[in-house]
XYZ file of C-alpha atoms in Angstrom:
427
model
C 75.104 -5.694 48.129
C 75.443 -7.788 51.145
C 78.851 -8.146 52.707
C 81.189 -11.215 52.316
C 80.690 -13.499 54.722
C 83.082 -14.199 57.244
C 84.824 -17.251 55.375
C 85.071 -15.327 52.390
C 87.529 -12.482 53.810
C 89.499 -15.295 55.258
C 89.483 -16.862 52.096
C 90.928 -13.749 50.352
C 93.180 -12.764 53.316
C 94.648 -16.233 53.137
C 95.257 -15.628 49.545
C 96.525 -12.241 50.217
C 98.901 -13.323 52.362
C 100.300 -15.741 50.480
C 101.442 -14.231 47.536
C 104.093 -13.186 48.453
C 105.455 -16.675 49.177
C 103.638 -17.637 45.506
C 106.584 -19.617 44.302
C 105.614 -22.751 46.214
C 102.097 -22.011 45.584
C 101.876 -21.272 42.195
C 103.854 -24.900 41.306
C 100.551 -26.753 43.883
C 97.883 -24.676 42.588
C 99.127 -25.322 38.649
C 99.767 -29.039 39.362
C 96.325 -29.148 40.852
C 94.566 -27.263 38.296
C 95.553 -30.861 36.046
C 93.623 -32.535 37.888
C 90.597 -30.636 38.050
C 87.136 -31.579 36.042
C 87.965 -28.199 34.130
C 91.401 -29.922 32.620
C 89.342 -29.852 29.028
C 89.087 -26.552 28.892
C 91.579 -24.666 27.035
C 94.060 -21.956 28.401
C 96.477 -20.348 26.238
C 99.301 -18.288 27.700
C 99.801 -14.831 26.365
C 101.303 -13.627 23.676
C 101.718 -9.592 24.342
C 103.599 -10.126 27.607
C 105.896 -13.051 28.454
C 103.807 -14.367 31.735
C 106.396 -16.116 33.811
C 104.888 -18.811 36.129
C 108.081 -18.360 38.783
C 106.683 -14.168 39.031
C 104.236 -13.571 41.922
C 101.519 -11.187 40.070
C 101.791 -7.885 41.387
C 97.923 -7.327 41.307
C 96.314 -8.424 44.390
C 92.340 -9.259 44.791
C 90.478 -6.820 47.457
C 88.679 -7.893 50.261
C 85.662 -6.763 48.603
C 86.164 -9.990 45.891
C 83.018 -12.479 46.461
C 81.038 -14.808 45.286
C 76.941 -14.311 46.368
C 74.057 -16.165 45.319
C 70.297 -14.592 45.414
C 68.093 -15.935 46.453
C 70.068 -18.261 49.350
C 66.800 -20.043 49.717
C 65.058 -21.433 46.622
C 62.729 -24.306 45.829
C 63.534 -26.681 43.939
C 61.790 -24.922 40.246
C 63.170 -21.767 40.813
C 66.280 -20.364 39.843
C 69.236 -19.052 41.545
C 71.446 -16.048 40.263
C 75.554 -16.430 41.321
C 77.359 -13.480 40.825
C 81.536 -13.335 41.431
C 82.706 -9.832 41.778
C 86.571 -9.376 41.384
C 88.600 -6.739 41.487
C 92.538 -6.167 42.043
C 95.108 -3.512 43.119
C 98.186 -3.500 41.556
C 100.465 -0.833 43.709
C 103.853 -1.207 41.574
C 105.517 1.920 40.590
C 104.828 3.458 36.528
C 107.682 2.801 34.101
C 106.640 5.042 31.324
C 108.054 3.766 27.672
C 108.621 6.295 25.294
C 109.476 4.573 21.977
C 110.375 6.317 17.938
C 110.298 4.431 15.075
C 112.685 4.943 12.898
C 111.702 3.638 9.986
C 112.638 2.976 6.158
C 110.230 4.822 3.836
C 111.128 2.703 0.906
C 110.112 -0.184 2.911
C 106.840 0.932 4.268
C 105.764 1.528 0.849
C 107.007 -1.836 -0.867
C 106.059 -3.954 2.235
C 102.472 -4.677 2.887
C 103.313 -6.355 6.090
C 105.101 -3.748 7.519
C 102.366 -1.078 6.935
C 99.741 -3.513 8.518
C 101.875 -3.629 11.229
C 102.099 -0.142 12.156
C 98.491 0.680 11.154
C 98.023 -2.075 13.911
C 99.498 -0.567 16.780
C 97.628 2.818 17.419
C 94.827 0.456 18.233
C 96.382 -2.231 20.235
C 99.052 0.531 22.229
C 95.024 2.405 23.397
C 96.850 5.386 23.916
C 93.300 6.757 25.772
C 93.685 4.295 28.834
C 97.356 4.331 28.927
C 98.729 8.311 30.046
C 102.442 7.186 30.211
C 103.085 5.514 26.566
C 103.926 7.438 23.786
C 105.066 6.866 20.649
C 106.613 8.684 17.665
C 107.858 8.028 14.007
C 110.725 8.853 11.747
C 111.675 8.256 8.415
C 114.338 8.265 6.477
C 115.509 7.897 2.985
C 113.768 8.986 -0.329
C 110.330 9.467 -0.122
C 110.548 10.467 3.319
C 107.678 12.377 4.359
C 106.357 11.048 8.036
C 108.365 12.870 10.730
C 106.161 12.998 14.547
C 107.164 13.380 17.783
C 106.913 11.656 20.943
C 103.113 12.270 21.151
C 100.144 10.648 23.267
C 97.408 11.664 21.774
C 95.195 9.254 20.194
C 94.356 11.530 16.908
C 97.951 12.336 16.645
C 99.225 9.000 16.773
C 96.880 7.360 14.444
C 97.865 9.937 11.830
C 101.636 9.562 12.847
C 101.680 4.945 12.435
C 99.549 5.717 9.293
C 101.774 7.715 7.495
C 100.160 11.002 7.725
C 102.888 12.470 10.611
C 101.415 15.912 12.192
C 104.783 16.968 10.782
C 104.838 16.458 7.272
C 107.066 18.063 5.181
C 105.930 20.631 2.602
C 105.818 18.722 -0.905
C 106.573 21.398 -2.756
C 109.888 21.969 -1.096
C 112.418 19.246 -2.494
C 112.398 16.055 -0.172
C 114.469 16.218 2.360
C 115.394 12.862 2.504
C 116.994 12.786 6.235
C 119.548 9.927 6.064
C 119.428 6.771 8.959
C 121.920 8.328 10.985
C 120.153 11.616 10.887
C 117.178 9.907 11.854
C 119.015 8.008 14.403
C 119.854 11.779 15.879
C 116.199 13.193 15.852
C 115.149 10.044 17.151
C 117.488 10.770 20.496
C 116.972 14.451 20.491
C 113.118 13.707 20.545
C 113.145 10.561 23.717
C 115.739 13.222 25.531
C 112.613 16.268 25.402
C 110.198 14.381 26.032
C 111.599 12.694 29.125
C 109.452 14.675 31.668
C 106.363 15.009 29.500
C 104.657 12.211 31.749
C 101.469 13.278 34.012
C 102.136 13.296 38.027
C 100.313 10.167 39.775
C 98.627 10.700 42.882
C 98.887 6.932 43.730
C 101.990 5.905 42.393
C 105.582 6.891 42.039
C 106.305 7.198 38.544
C 109.925 6.238 37.442
C 112.293 7.904 34.804
C 110.850 6.804 31.240
C 112.183 3.552 29.572
C 113.128 5.293 26.191
C 113.571 2.766 23.151
C 114.578 3.334 19.507
C 113.473 0.923 16.817
C 115.162 0.777 13.919
C 112.743 -0.959 10.946
C 114.680 -1.964 8.010
C 115.374 -4.881 5.530
C 118.167 -6.255 3.536
C 117.089 -3.908 0.666
C 117.736 -0.374 3.178
C 121.465 -1.204 2.651
C 123.103 0.011 -0.869
C 124.227 -2.693 -3.161
C 128.582 -2.277 -2.726
C 129.722 -3.738 -0.084
C 131.869 -0.821 0.591
C 129.070 1.584 0.557
C 127.172 -0.789 2.621
C 130.383 -0.967 5.294
C 130.245 2.887 5.266
C 126.460 3.449 5.747
C 126.933 0.914 9.141
C 129.777 3.006 10.092
C 127.776 6.186 9.415
C 125.023 4.967 12.113
C 127.447 3.525 14.507
C 128.268 6.640 16.428
C 124.807 8.200 16.575
C 123.525 4.925 18.084
C 126.475 4.279 20.581
C 125.102 8.210 21.831
C 121.933 7.039 22.318
C 122.767 4.066 24.372
C 125.107 6.126 26.551
C 121.813 8.299 26.966
C 120.254 5.995 28.531
C 118.075 4.433 25.284
C 117.278 1.200 24.337
C 118.583 0.669 21.129
C 116.597 -2.166 18.500
C 117.051 -3.747 15.163
C 113.948 -5.016 13.747
C 114.240 -6.989 10.547
C 111.649 -6.858 8.001
C 112.169 -9.679 5.452
C 114.858 -12.590 4.850
C 118.452 -11.399 5.285
C 118.464 -8.368 7.476
C 119.301 -10.255 10.644
C 122.868 -11.311 8.940
C 123.879 -7.882 7.950
C 126.327 -5.060 9.076
C 122.597 -3.537 10.024
C 121.921 -5.736 13.171
C 126.012 -6.384 14.052
C 125.976 -2.627 14.474
C 123.072 -2.444 16.357
C 124.053 -5.628 18.511
C 127.576 -3.602 18.997
C 125.808 -0.635 20.143
C 123.122 -1.921 22.358
C 125.613 -4.647 24.131
C 122.807 -7.206 23.599
C 122.671 -10.469 21.330
C 118.789 -10.160 21.258
C 119.066 -6.325 20.020
C 117.478 -7.438 16.753
C 114.233 -8.949 16.177
C 111.414 -9.429 13.191
C 109.174 -6.635 12.917
C 106.103 -8.972 14.193
C 108.188 -9.989 16.980
C 109.317 -6.178 17.382
C 105.597 -5.366 17.493
C 104.307 -7.598 19.720
C 107.292 -6.493 22.211
C 106.248 -2.675 21.786
C 102.602 -2.802 22.598
C 103.716 -5.094 25.830
C 105.860 -2.763 27.220
C 103.723 0.095 26.569
C 101.032 -1.915 28.475
C 103.640 -2.529 31.745
C 104.188 1.144 32.076
C 101.535 0.546 34.779
C 100.633 -2.247 36.516
C 97.412 -3.757 35.723
C 95.679 -7.091 35.185
C 95.721 -8.197 31.308
C 94.136 -11.244 31.475
C 91.977 -12.651 33.987
C 90.459 -16.667 33.669
C 87.864 -18.073 36.647
C 87.700 -21.351 36.563
C 85.181 -23.315 38.857
C 83.423 -26.685 38.865
C 79.769 -26.761 39.881
C 78.493 -29.334 42.904
C 78.300 -32.804 41.818
C 76.602 -35.557 44.211
C 78.283 -37.795 46.525
C 78.916 -40.812 47.277
C 78.611 -42.637 51.018
C 81.650 -42.609 51.098
C 82.097 -38.556 50.079
C 83.122 -38.914 46.693
C 81.603 -37.020 43.871
C 79.946 -38.749 41.327
C 78.516 -38.184 37.646
C 75.222 -36.751 39.899
C 74.840 -33.501 39.428
C 73.567 -31.069 42.272
C 72.993 -28.019 39.616
C 72.753 -27.146 36.198
C 73.505 -24.326 34.376
C 70.748 -22.506 32.657
C 71.269 -22.354 29.108
C 72.616 -18.549 27.814
C 72.463 -16.720 30.947
C 76.210 -16.264 31.084
C 77.068 -13.001 31.403
C 79.441 -12.083 30.197
C 78.788 -15.069 27.736
C 81.128 -17.804 27.723
C 80.760 -21.735 25.776
C 79.313 -24.290 27.654
C 78.153 -27.440 27.591
C 74.544 -27.632 29.528
C 75.827 -31.060 30.953
C 78.909 -30.232 32.097
C 79.419 -28.781 35.354
C 83.063 -26.842 34.357
C 82.641 -23.179 33.712
C 85.563 -21.032 32.178
C 85.831 -17.208 31.520
C 88.776 -15.686 29.885
C 89.096 -12.218 29.486
C 92.317 -10.766 28.047
C 92.312 -7.179 28.560
C 93.705 -4.774 30.889
C 90.892 -3.965 33.574
C 90.860 -1.220 36.296
C 87.303 -1.917 37.361
C 85.360 -4.640 39.423
C 84.774 -7.569 37.078
C 81.490 -8.807 37.548
C 80.555 -12.827 36.582
C 76.692 -13.580 36.120
C 74.861 -16.798 35.338
C 71.817 -18.568 36.345
C 71.442 -22.201 38.032
C 68.779 -24.815 38.738
C 69.048 -27.474 41.199
C 68.977 -30.802 40.364
C 68.439 -32.137 44.191
C 64.900 -32.149 45.802
C 65.916 -30.486 48.916
C 68.719 -29.474 51.366
C 71.349 -27.276 51.798
C 74.405 -27.770 48.790
C 77.468 -25.955 48.606
C 77.594 -24.105 44.861
C 80.881 -25.647 43.880
C 82.797 -28.952 43.856
C 85.000 -29.207 46.982
C 88.675 -29.055 46.652
C 90.891 -26.485 47.514
C 91.607 -25.235 43.526
C 87.694 -26.378 42.211
C 87.403 -22.535 41.753
C 90.281 -20.329 41.468
C 90.920 -16.684 39.438
C 94.000 -16.810 37.459
C 95.815 -13.407 37.147
C 98.351 -12.323 34.660
C 99.283 -8.787 35.319
C 101.149 -6.626 32.285
C 104.572 -6.794 34.134
C 104.395 -10.582 33.294
C 103.549 -11.580 36.713
C 101.083 -14.534 37.870
C 98.672 -15.371 40.644
C 96.458 -18.163 41.541
C 93.253 -16.971 44.036
C 90.661 -18.753 45.250
C 86.754 -17.840 45.461
C 84.667 -18.616 47.912
C 82.121 -21.441 48.070
C 78.287 -20.255 48.960
C 75.445 -22.337 50.023
C 72.117 -22.270 48.583
C 68.875 -24.039 50.821
C 66.638 -26.000 48.191
C 63.262 -26.289 50.143
C 61.928 -28.894 47.524
C 58.760 -28.680 45.075
C 56.680 -25.943 45.547
C 54.615 -23.707 45.705
C 51.648 -26.086 47.346
C 48.899 -27.278 44.660
C 45.504 -28.408 45.875
C 43.317 -30.906 44.070
C 40.012 -29.479 44.050
C 36.999 -32.844 44.161
C 35.191 -33.225 40.729
C 31.301 -32.393 40.559
C 29.403 -35.165 42.023
C 31.907 -36.912 43.652
C 33.090 -37.275 47.068
C 36.634 -37.020 47.124
C 38.011 -35.008 49.989
C 40.630 -31.882 49.810
C 44.579 -33.697 48.774
C 47.565 -31.449 48.948
C 50.717 -32.363 47.447
C 53.804 -30.730 48.102
């Protein structure tokens, strides 16, 4: 690839240097986006990690980021290929996330929503791409069969979360039926033992693992009698307190109604020392996925928005006259686009560690001259980044020019036989 133009380097350097002062820039950028021609395009905030507008992104664009046009000189009837190359560096310490789910075996067998959440976790955690996320599961109560350690192997994680744990008790033996307090103690022991299991990182320092115990229970987890309920909650208070004292975060994921008002919830809040220690099961799954991906800072959502140049009036103001039209079906990756619109938007939601390339083809609507590709204006072409740590960044893209040489190629009109016309050339 050709090296970026000096103006590109200056633009990227401007953005990179401004990121530490991003609080004011982001506020102004968001206000400016509302006035862009792309205002009608949807921009849906993520649900996995709560990106905060007031937190600058840890991920900065590389100086090689650029948009290129090939060829840079075309005739009006020819196509130009527009390619944008984006890559980001996220130099932040790795924060491993280790979690053990302590699940009510009876609840798992009776609640389809809990089973769906467990089944979805394996794919959503994408363990193969995240060496610093580890998960285990311990069932408690009658019928309990799943007990797997804090693991990172994708196949073992899939078996564990599907209920076919890698450490399945022998069905010929009496049901071990571990109690809830015993399961919490086992989770505590396994998390402590796994603290040094994360691989070293050659590029980023690795902080101590964040350990989490998530109790997955419902109102039906408690026995019927009031005295029996009080006894169970008193029984789990010491192991929960011990886990919290060891630096393990305690959470209660409630499935169904009524759980959040039981003594289970009160005990979990008391051990954690926080009122937000009790969440719904669906919230717990989303938070677990987000925190696992936040182990290593990465770009997990990238929005690229641009407005193609439009003709200007005698005062230099843009009009409805188009300078460029996009060739239908030329977007890679594909995006929905109205061929009459000059507004473009790509949205990629995935952790990204490699260069992202966006391409499309344009045709000139002007007969000849030198034209910029994108509409003039500070925020007419931007890359909007959200990272796995909840940060937000807004970066301008460079604006290459294309020379349109006019109609072509030359066409020679020959005289008809028997006539005395001379040659006429049009171009």
